[in-house]
Amino acid sequence: EMSMVTGVQTCALPISAGQPSRRFRGWIDAPLVELAPEMRRLARTQQLGAVMVALLTIVWIPILAVLGEYFSAMVISCTLGLAVGSALLLSRRGRPILSGRLMMTSLSIGLLYSIAMLGGVSRAGAGWIVIIPMSAIFYLPIAERHWWAIFAGFGISGIWVLEGMGWVPESSLNAQAASFLDVISLLLLVTTIAMGLWVRGRSWREVNETLEATNQTLHQEVAVRQRAEEEARDAVAARTGFLATISHEIRTPLNGVLGITEVLLDTSLDEEQRELAETVKSSGKMLRTLLDDVLDYSKIDAGRVDLESIALSVPNLANGVAENWKKLAADKGLELGVELGAGVPEWIYGDPVRLQQVLNNLVSNALKFTKAGHISVQLGREGERLHLRVQDTGVGMDAEAQKRIFQAFRQADSSVTRNYGGTGLGLAISRSLALAMDGELRVSSTPGQGSVFTLELPIREAEAPSVADQLPLETLDLSGVRILVAEDNVVNQVVVSRLLERLGVQVTLAADGQACLDAWEGSNVDLVLMDCQMPGMDGYQATERLRKIGVRTPIIALTANNMPGDRVRSLQAGMDDHLGKPIQPDALNACLQRWLRPSA
């Protein structure tokens, strides 16, 4: 009969017979909500009040009978008996609000009848009416107390009107009996107040004890959560450190594999040898892509995605992505093209690297799952939103697969990994990047008919750069340029030296930071490529020493440290740029072109 939800109690009386009026049912069955301690206080006060009323009734009723007021004794005994019974029964059954209403109703009837029958408002007994609002303070919730005060006022006013009309009989009690009844009523009033205050104080002590127990529980929960947060931070730090170590240790030999393969492909090879070398290079690039995906996912998971906002050409970017994959599409017998819709802006603000990464992932995914037909990159506009769609005629997927396709390390089903390979990170990263760009990535697909991946982005139109800015810079001849390479790994020394020598650069090698400082003295170096992790003095310390002695020559970090924050650390140490391993020849050349120009 009483429901408790998070410390809140609702009291209601179920009606099983008849259909009472809505107003009456609302009075008797209204779901009043109070705090559970308040409900307990009401129930205890009513029970104690019932006991008190019963004791006083035992004294009062015989007195009235002795005085000849038999009818009054009967009415008062019935009404007060109802008050006592309702308080004891209903409050114990978990219905204190209804109990209080019935108790107050019966008590009010008894008091008003006593006032009317024993002299009306013209005698001192009219003061008994104060018992009604005073009892309501202890027997009812706050929301209902004022109504009983108003009821008492109307009741005594009604008796006064009836008395003026001559409808109230004169009291048959003598002065001594009336005074005795006044004493009894005063005793009833004082006892009601005393018992109510006593119960209220006891209830407040219970509330305080409950609050103290709750506070202790909360303190314990806070301590547990703090320990859990500390453990989570330790786990994140451990994971980050593990990823940093693994990344560095994998990138170092991978740099050797890709670098040596690149150098090997630049030599005279027969057709079979060149094919084998190309296979090694392709496998190395796949491994590098996998490693980059893991690190990207780690950055996104840690909330460390940095986005640029520069002017970029959407059509040029889409055509560039399609051009990168056209050879692979042609090898599979697929058509790959770009469709430009109406209203698509030429230039918008955005991050071209991240946008290109998402489109590359989508096109790569389409090529993986399409055996015949075509793949199209479609650009469209709807209002102020740019839509980039990659549509294929591949295997498609069902509704259940579409629900989990963007989850990390998940693919449509286990057969996808078995038949097509992949980790399931590409689409998860793409969706996270789309959200970071205030966009959305979604998919619609039909099994056997293909899929459509839609990247939706907000449009922030940009002005086209000047013609001079769009013209490619003239390639700088690096012949004769002197570069100091600080690198402790022998294989990496060979790779960097060979890649730089292909550009005509004169290379000086240093095996650690101190050797780099020694090689600097008396030399005329144009640029320094600095590994960061070296025995003895590392690249950060060597850079700080060079900057302290006034060296302003460009220093570029050439490192396998590609975790979030590594670039910032390199720049804080005084380096000018950050190149990650495995070394990409084009990226190396572009970096040298940027920093060796006179205007750099």
XYZ file of C-alpha atoms in Angstrom:
600
model
C 0.000 0.000 0.000
C 3.009 2.295 0.326
C 5.618 2.630 -2.409
C 9.101 3.988 -1.709
C 11.363 5.223 -4.499
C 14.707 6.819 -3.579
C 13.526 7.892 -0.160
C 10.166 9.216 -1.373
C 6.910 7.756 -0.161
C 3.539 7.897 -1.909
C 0.359 7.208 -0.022
C -2.899 6.352 -1.781
C -6.109 4.517 -0.901
C -7.334 2.024 -3.494
C -11.088 2.275 -4.242
C -12.656 -1.112 -4.942
C -16.381 -0.443 -4.834
C -18.467 2.132 -6.677
C -17.369 5.132 -8.709
C -17.149 8.168 -6.357
C -17.018 11.638 -7.785
C -13.677 12.878 -9.068
C -13.451 15.507 -6.325
C -14.163 13.028 -3.521
C -11.806 10.467 -4.968
C -9.108 13.110 -5.279
C -9.534 13.936 -1.566
C -9.445 10.363 -0.361
C -6.998 8.939 -2.884
C -4.745 11.942 -3.683
C -1.142 10.784 -4.090
C 0.668 13.134 -1.698
C 4.427 12.748 -1.867
C 6.551 13.387 1.239
C 9.931 12.302 2.413
C 9.921 8.956 4.206
C 11.082 10.408 7.586
C 8.154 12.874 7.485
C 5.754 9.981 6.912
C 7.192 8.111 9.884
C 6.857 11.215 12.059
C 3.220 11.631 11.091
C 2.438 7.990 11.817
C 4.095 8.065 15.248
C 2.486 11.368 16.200
C -0.923 10.056 15.198
C -0.462 6.873 17.201
C 0.652 8.770 20.297
C -2.127 11.293 19.780
C -4.644 8.471 19.505
C -3.455 7.021 22.799
C -3.675 10.469 24.404
C -7.188 11.099 23.052
C -8.271 7.658 24.230
C -7.030 8.365 27.769
C -8.722 11.754 27.911
C -11.925 10.290 26.472
C -11.999 7.763 29.263
C -12.093 10.702 31.666
C -14.319 13.035 29.614
C -17.160 10.727 28.588
C -18.075 9.604 32.141
C -18.043 13.234 33.267
C -20.495 14.187 30.522
C -22.669 11.218 31.425
C -22.700 12.206 35.092
C -23.657 15.742 34.051
C -26.601 14.384 32.076
C -25.154 15.082 28.612
C -25.800 11.538 27.402
C -26.275 12.398 23.725
C -23.176 14.592 23.700
C -21.224 11.822 25.393
C -22.355 9.378 22.723
C -21.494 11.696 19.799
C -18.126 12.633 21.223
C -17.275 9.037 22.079
C -18.151 7.955 18.506
C -16.167 10.704 16.816
C -13.158 10.407 19.078
C -13.351 6.628 18.846
C -13.184 6.978 15.056
C -10.169 9.255 15.453
C -8.428 6.765 17.714
C -9.285 3.796 15.511
C -8.233 5.449 12.261
C -4.922 6.618 13.716
C -4.031 3.252 15.186
C -5.188 1.210 12.195
C -4.331 3.243 9.113
C -1.049 4.721 10.321
C 0.213 1.270 11.227
C -0.828 0.035 7.780
C 1.356 2.668 6.137
C -1.371 5.239 5.363
C -0.497 8.186 7.652
C -1.893 10.886 5.362
C -5.338 9.282 5.093
C -5.171 8.461 8.793
C -4.456 12.102 9.617
C -7.344 13.297 7.478
C -9.844 10.961 9.157
C -8.460 11.722 12.587
C -8.716 15.480 12.038
C -12.216 15.141 10.584
C -13.529 13.156 13.555
C -11.712 15.370 16.063
C -13.128 18.511 14.425
C -16.671 17.153 14.424
C -16.394 16.234 18.085
C -14.961 19.599 19.084
C -17.431 21.675 17.049
C -20.348 19.651 18.360
C -19.086 20.044 21.928
C -18.746 23.821 21.492
C -22.226 24.075 19.965
C -23.960 21.857 22.534
C -22.172 23.161 25.596
C -22.779 26.881 25.262
C -21.570 28.075 21.854
C -19.058 30.811 21.276
C -20.375 32.899 24.151
C -18.521 30.859 26.746
C -14.864 30.175 27.313
C -15.138 26.664 25.845
C -15.092 28.172 22.373
C -11.322 28.329 22.748
C -11.298 24.579 22.259
C -11.347 25.291 18.532
C -7.610 25.990 18.769
C -7.106 22.243 19.180
C -7.978 21.741 15.477
C -5.165 23.789 13.834
C -2.731 22.772 16.589
C -3.455 19.087 16.004
C -3.127 19.573 12.237
C 0.457 20.781 12.772
C 1.416 17.369 14.119
C -1.007 15.043 12.350
C -0.854 16.271 8.721
C 1.726 17.302 6.099
C 2.619 20.961 5.681
C 0.572 21.316 2.487
C -2.726 20.555 4.325
C -2.351 22.333 7.673
C -3.669 25.733 6.645
C -6.898 24.182 5.327
C -7.784 22.918 8.786
C -7.141 26.340 10.307
C -9.533 27.800 7.732
C -12.013 25.007 8.487
C -11.828 25.764 12.228
C -12.461 29.461 11.544
C -15.473 28.704 9.363
C -16.729 26.213 11.932
C -16.655 28.639 14.862
C -18.182 31.341 12.625
C -20.984 28.972 11.691
C -21.673 28.198 15.345
C -21.751 31.948 16.095
C -24.277 32.511 13.295
C -26.438 29.612 14.516
C -26.166 30.922 18.068
C -27.374 34.353 16.915
C -30.339 32.702 15.185
C -31.220 30.908 18.399
C -30.492 27.450 17.066
C -27.754 26.682 19.617
C -29.232 25.369 22.901
C -28.211 26.927 26.163
C -25.781 24.874 28.177
C -27.210 22.908 31.046
C -23.858 22.815 32.757
C -23.227 24.887 35.823
C -20.174 27.107 36.111
C -18.140 24.527 37.988
C -18.787 21.817 35.393
C -18.022 24.200 32.532
C -14.773 25.228 34.192
C -13.877 21.586 34.718
C -14.449 20.861 31.017
C -12.344 23.875 30.140
C -9.531 22.430 32.203
C -9.949 19.091 30.426
C -9.830 20.787 26.987
C -6.794 22.824 28.001
C -5.132 19.642 29.185
C -5.967 18.082 25.796
C -4.422 21.028 23.985
C -1.250 21.120 26.104
C -0.830 17.360 25.865
C -1.260 17.473 22.069
C 1.427 20.137 21.746
C 3.809 18.378 24.146
C 3.454 14.984 22.520
C 3.809 16.485 19.050
C 6.968 18.371 19.995
C 8.413 15.271 21.621
C 7.780 13.169 18.536
C 9.132 15.936 16.291
C 12.368 16.086 18.301
C 12.697 12.328 18.164
C 12.096 12.390 14.417
C 14.737 15.069 13.915
C 17.235 12.963 15.844
C 16.424 10.035 13.574
C 16.788 12.277 10.503
C 20.170 13.478 11.748
C 21.289 9.926 12.396
C 20.110 8.957 8.920
C 21.937 11.915 7.397
C 25.121 11.054 9.267
C 24.890 7.447 8.084
C 24.200 8.651 4.541
C 27.156 11.044 4.711
C 29.423 8.248 5.855
C 28.187 6.079 2.994
C 28.740 8.932 0.537
C 32.240 9.538 1.893
C 32.997 5.862 1.425
C 31.590 5.931 -2.115
C 33.609 9.063 -2.900
C 36.752 7.384 -1.580
C 36.025 4.294 -3.679
C 35.422 6.453 -6.780
C 38.598 8.424 -6.150
C 40.565 5.195 -5.915
C 38.875 3.978 -9.096
C 39.741 7.255 -10.861
C 43.344 7.009 -9.696
C 43.509 3.430 -10.906
C 41.945 4.495 -14.225
C 44.498 7.314 -14.599
C 47.287 4.879 -13.777
C 45.878 2.453 -16.317
C 45.695 5.190 -18.970
C 49.252 6.271 -18.164
C 50.427 2.665 -18.336
C 48.599 2.135 -21.631
C 50.006 5.354 -23.066
C 53.506 4.385 -21.983
C 53.062 0.917 -23.439
C 51.814 2.303 -26.743
C 54.649 4.818 -26.840
C 57.224 2.093 -26.276
C 55.649 -0.300 -28.759
C 55.260 2.464 -31.329
C 58.885 3.483 -31.006
C 60.187 -0.075 -31.088
C 58.077 -0.995 -34.134
C 58.752 2.191 -36.069
C 62.509 1.894 -35.695
C 62.879 -1.426 -37.595
C 59.968 -0.485 -39.877
C 61.907 2.608 -40.858
C 64.747 0.330 -41.868
C 62.471 -1.951 -43.891
C 60.752 0.840 -45.808
C 63.843 3.002 -46.114
C 66.091 0.257 -47.428
C 63.321 -0.925 -49.760
C 63.003 2.621 -51.120
C 66.749 2.775 -51.696
C 66.709 -0.694 -53.222
C 63.995 0.294 -55.691
C 66.218 3.173 -56.798
C 68.900 0.734 -57.978
C 69.101 -1.434 -61.071
C 66.818 -4.437 -60.537
C 65.413 -7.005 -62.895
C 61.654 -7.385 -63.170
C 61.321 -10.157 -60.591
C 63.494 -8.365 -58.055
C 61.577 -5.128 -58.499
C 58.275 -6.959 -58.022
C 59.523 -8.531 -54.799
C 60.796 -5.187 -53.535
C 57.473 -3.535 -54.362
C 55.711 -6.279 -52.371
C 57.934 -5.608 -49.375
C 57.262 -1.880 -49.710
C 53.497 -2.424 -49.958
C 53.499 -4.695 -46.904
C 55.551 -2.178 -44.955
C 53.108 0.602 -45.843
C 50.204 -1.559 -44.661
C 51.995 -2.124 -41.374
C 52.660 1.601 -41.057
C 48.987 2.355 -41.759
C 47.935 -0.135 -39.084
C 50.290 1.472 -36.588
C 49.010 4.940 -37.467
C 45.407 3.740 -37.001
C 46.185 2.392 -33.534
C 47.828 5.665 -32.535
C 44.990 7.700 -34.040
C 42.485 5.652 -32.078
C 44.555 6.204 -28.939
C 44.525 9.976 -29.539
C 40.781 10.005 -30.151
C 40.130 7.822 -27.109
C 42.157 10.265 -24.979
C 40.335 13.273 -26.480
C 43.513 14.696 -28.007
C 42.461 15.234 -31.590
C 43.830 18.520 -32.888
C 42.019 19.922 -35.927
C 43.125 22.699 -38.253
C 40.775 25.227 -39.798
C 42.224 26.414 -43.069
C 40.850 27.038 -46.545
C 40.657 23.842 -48.591
C 39.212 22.955 -51.973
C 36.647 20.183 -51.591
C 36.605 19.152 -55.279
C 40.407 19.112 -55.481
C 40.646 17.053 -52.299
C 38.061 14.514 -53.533
C 39.761 14.252 -56.935
C 43.113 13.774 -55.212
C 41.777 10.928 -53.097
C 40.213 9.247 -56.128
C 43.452 9.637 -58.083
C 45.392 7.863 -55.316
C 43.142 4.796 -55.570
C 42.498 4.670 -59.317
C 45.342 2.257 -60.072
C 44.169 -0.232 -57.436
C 40.589 0.113 -58.688
C 41.708 -0.477 -62.269
C 43.665 -3.566 -61.205
C 40.413 -4.974 -59.782
C 38.445 -3.988 -62.900
C 36.457 -1.307 -61.070
C 35.466 2.179 -62.183
C 36.290 4.954 -59.739
C 35.103 8.503 -60.304
C 34.046 11.753 -58.653
C 30.611 13.344 -59.129
C 30.217 17.042 -58.284
C 26.678 18.111 -57.346
C 25.075 21.526 -57.643
C 25.789 24.149 -55.023
C 28.932 22.536 -53.654
C 31.294 25.334 -52.583
C 34.751 25.386 -54.103
C 36.474 26.440 -50.872
C 35.543 25.788 -47.244
C 37.291 25.985 -43.903
C 38.368 22.648 -42.490
C 41.213 20.251 -41.783
C 42.398 18.905 -45.152
C 44.553 16.167 -43.593
C 41.768 14.733 -41.449
C 39.145 15.110 -44.176
C 41.441 13.346 -46.611
C 42.020 10.612 -44.025
C 38.268 9.970 -43.692
C 37.729 9.885 -47.467
C 40.715 7.576 -47.908
C 39.276 5.209 -45.296
C 35.882 5.187 -47.010
C 37.299 4.601 -50.496
C 39.697 1.951 -49.191
C 36.799 0.217 -47.437
C 34.729 0.319 -50.643
C 37.586 -1.162 -52.687
C 38.053 -3.928 -50.142
C 34.435 -5.114 -50.346
C 33.714 -4.499 -54.039
C 34.609 -7.193 -56.567
C 32.774 -5.853 -59.604
C 30.992 -2.700 -60.704
C 31.967 0.816 -59.691
C 32.794 3.146 -56.808
C 31.829 6.800 -56.880
C 32.731 9.726 -54.652
C 29.732 12.083 -54.745
C 29.773 15.681 -53.503
C 26.447 17.352 -52.731
C 24.906 20.119 -50.698
C 21.740 20.210 -48.601
C 21.157 23.592 -46.992
C 24.224 24.484 -44.975
C 25.498 20.910 -44.856
C 28.061 19.351 -47.169
C 27.481 15.697 -48.106
C 30.372 13.515 -49.255
C 29.132 10.085 -50.270
C 31.165 7.029 -51.174
C 28.924 4.558 -53.000
C 29.953 1.067 -54.052
C 28.434 -2.026 -55.616
C 30.021 -4.393 -53.157
C 28.768 -7.122 -50.857
C 26.652 -4.808 -48.681
C 25.504 -5.662 -45.182
C 22.335 -6.301 -43.206
C 20.770 -4.053 -40.542
C 22.496 -5.784 -37.636
C 25.910 -5.372 -39.246
C 25.229 -1.677 -39.861
C 24.632 -1.146 -36.132
C 28.127 -2.295 -35.193
C 30.104 -1.269 -38.267
C 31.445 1.897 -36.578
C 32.524 0.152 -33.376
C 36.257 -0.143 -32.814
C 37.795 -3.542 -33.596
C 34.422 -4.731 -34.919
C 33.435 -5.629 -38.461
C 30.221 -6.893 -39.991
C 30.946 -10.424 -38.743
C 33.889 -12.733 -38.116
C 33.936 -13.855 -41.753
C 34.798 -10.310 -42.835
C 38.092 -10.392 -40.952
C 38.747 -13.886 -42.223
C 37.974 -13.101 -45.883
C 39.008 -9.471 -46.205
C 41.375 -8.764 -43.310
C 41.617 -5.517 -41.375
C 41.249 -4.527 -37.737
C 37.961 -2.646 -37.916
C 39.606 0.588 -36.787
C 39.293 2.637 -39.984
C 35.554 3.306 -39.820
C 35.612 3.833 -36.043
C 38.319 6.461 -36.459
C 36.469 8.038 -39.388
C 33.273 8.434 -37.390
C 35.147 9.901 -34.424
C 36.863 12.392 -36.725
C 33.515 13.286 -38.297
C 32.079 14.026 -34.850
C 35.165 16.076 -33.969
C 34.526 18.150 -37.114
C 30.910 18.760 -35.953
C 29.697 16.340 -38.591
C 28.238 12.876 -38.874
C 29.113 9.646 -40.645
C 26.355 7.171 -41.423
C 25.782 4.165 -43.663
C 22.924 2.673 -45.652
C 23.372 -0.726 -47.231
C 21.574 -3.653 -48.804
C 23.114 -7.145 -48.815
C 24.374 -8.018 -52.266
C 23.720 -4.534 -53.692
C 26.385 -2.375 -52.097
C 26.723 0.368 -49.497
C 26.628 4.145 -49.282
C 28.700 5.904 -46.623
C 27.719 9.553 -46.140
C 29.967 12.084 -44.448
C 27.945 15.163 -43.502
C 29.781 18.338 -42.459
C 28.766 21.923 -41.721
C 29.656 24.356 -44.508
C 31.837 27.308 -43.602
C 32.646 28.854 -46.945
C 36.079 30.370 -47.452
C 37.516 32.699 -50.021
C 39.799 31.200 -52.627
C 43.488 31.855 -51.920
C 45.290 34.218 -54.239
C 46.716 32.787 -57.431
C 50.234 33.260 -56.113
C 49.423 31.179 -53.030
C 47.983 28.372 -55.155
C 50.996 28.115 -57.460
C 53.396 25.372 -56.406
C 56.707 26.643 -55.111
C 59.688 26.084 -57.276
C 61.576 23.007 -56.153
C 64.746 23.959 -54.330
C 67.931 22.320 -55.511
C 69.421 20.658 -52.429
C 72.744 19.810 -54.041
C 75.573 20.775 -51.738
C 73.328 21.352 -48.722
C 75.068 20.222 -45.498
C 72.898 18.325 -43.017
C 73.962 16.935 -39.646
C 72.090 13.715 -38.738
C 72.056 12.689 -35.071
C 70.985 9.024 -35.071
C 72.173 6.125 -32.895
C 70.626 3.238 -34.862
C 72.987 1.973 -37.579
C 70.181 0.877 -39.915
C 68.466 4.238 -39.599
C 71.790 5.962 -40.291
C 72.024 4.071 -43.561
C 68.398 4.842 -44.491
C 68.619 8.569 -43.777
C 72.004 8.901 -45.444
C 70.862 7.152 -48.622
C 67.618 9.167 -48.830
C 69.494 12.443 -48.344
C 72.265 11.523 -50.771
C 69.609 10.867 -53.429
C 68.712 14.555 -53.022
C 72.345 15.628 -53.375
C 72.765 16.435 -49.688
C 76.107 16.194 -47.898
C 75.531 14.151 -44.724
C 77.435 14.223 -41.436
C 76.514 11.491 -38.932
C 76.539 11.658 -35.137
C 75.729 8.647 -32.952
C 74.318 10.570 -29.951
C 73.650 14.026 -28.579
C 77.192 14.691 -27.382
C 78.612 13.587 -30.725
C 76.153 15.990 -32.381
C 77.500 18.874 -30.275
C 81.059 17.883 -31.072
C 80.294 17.629 -34.797
C 78.660 21.046 -34.718
C 81.791 22.836 -33.546
C 83.781 24.113 -36.477
C 81.255 22.897 -39.047
C 79.023 24.865 -41.355
C 75.745 22.958 -41.180
C 72.569 24.137 -42.904
C 70.098 21.912 -40.997
C 70.081 19.278 -38.236
C 67.968 16.105 -38.253
C 67.766 15.081 -34.601
C 66.694 11.715 -33.247
C 65.076 12.138 -29.846
C 65.907 8.892 -28.028
C 69.672 8.322 -27.956
C 72.022 6.934 -25.294
C 73.792 9.427 -23.087
C 72.588 12.860 -24.159
C 69.277 12.547 -25.998
C 67.964 14.764 -28.788
C 65.977 17.059 -26.476
C 69.008 17.819 -24.310
C 71.251 18.312 -27.331
C 68.766 20.740 -28.877
C 68.498 22.755 -25.650
C 72.316 22.977 -25.481
C 72.536 24.146 -29.087
C 69.858 26.804 -28.532
C 71.610 28.030 -25.374
C 74.844 28.694 -27.271
C 72.909 30.711 -29.849
C 72.466 28.221 -32.699
C 69.570 29.328 -34.942
C 69.968 26.665 -37.598
C 66.748 24.686 -38.228
C 66.607 21.546 -36.074
C 64.072 18.921 -37.147
C 63.028 16.044 -34.907
C 63.366 12.786 -36.846
C 61.943 10.280 -34.388
C 59.805 7.223 -33.854
C 58.027 9.052 -31.011
C 54.634 9.761 -32.569
C 52.359 9.659 -29.558
C 50.115 12.602 -28.581
C 52.287 15.303 -27.084
C 55.555 14.186 -28.715
C 55.432 16.983 -31.280
C 54.731 19.525 -28.538
C 57.662 18.213 -26.522
C 59.952 18.538 -29.546
C 58.889 22.136 -30.131
C 59.255 22.974 -26.435
C 62.809 21.662 -26.503
C 63.596 24.179 -29.242
C 63.151 22.099 -32.389
C 61.476 23.676 -35.404
C 59.545 20.725 -36.823
C 58.705 17.075 -36.204
C 59.075 14.200 -38.676
C 57.948 10.742 -37.702
C 59.445 7.400 -38.592
C 59.183 5.414 -40.789
C 60.636 8.153 -42.968
C 58.591 8.975 -46.050
C 60.836 10.357 -48.806
C 58.237 12.868 -49.989
C 57.618 14.155 -46.457
C 61.373 14.421 -45.850
C 61.901 16.361 -49.074
C 58.946 18.666 -48.347
C 60.275 19.417 -44.874
C 63.742 20.231 -46.221
C 62.240 22.426 -48.939
C 60.240 24.303 -46.296
C 63.081 24.985 -43.876
C 65.974 25.530 -46.286
C 64.298 28.271 -48.316
C 65.760 31.715 -47.686
C 62.358 33.006 -46.554
C 61.838 30.219 -44.017
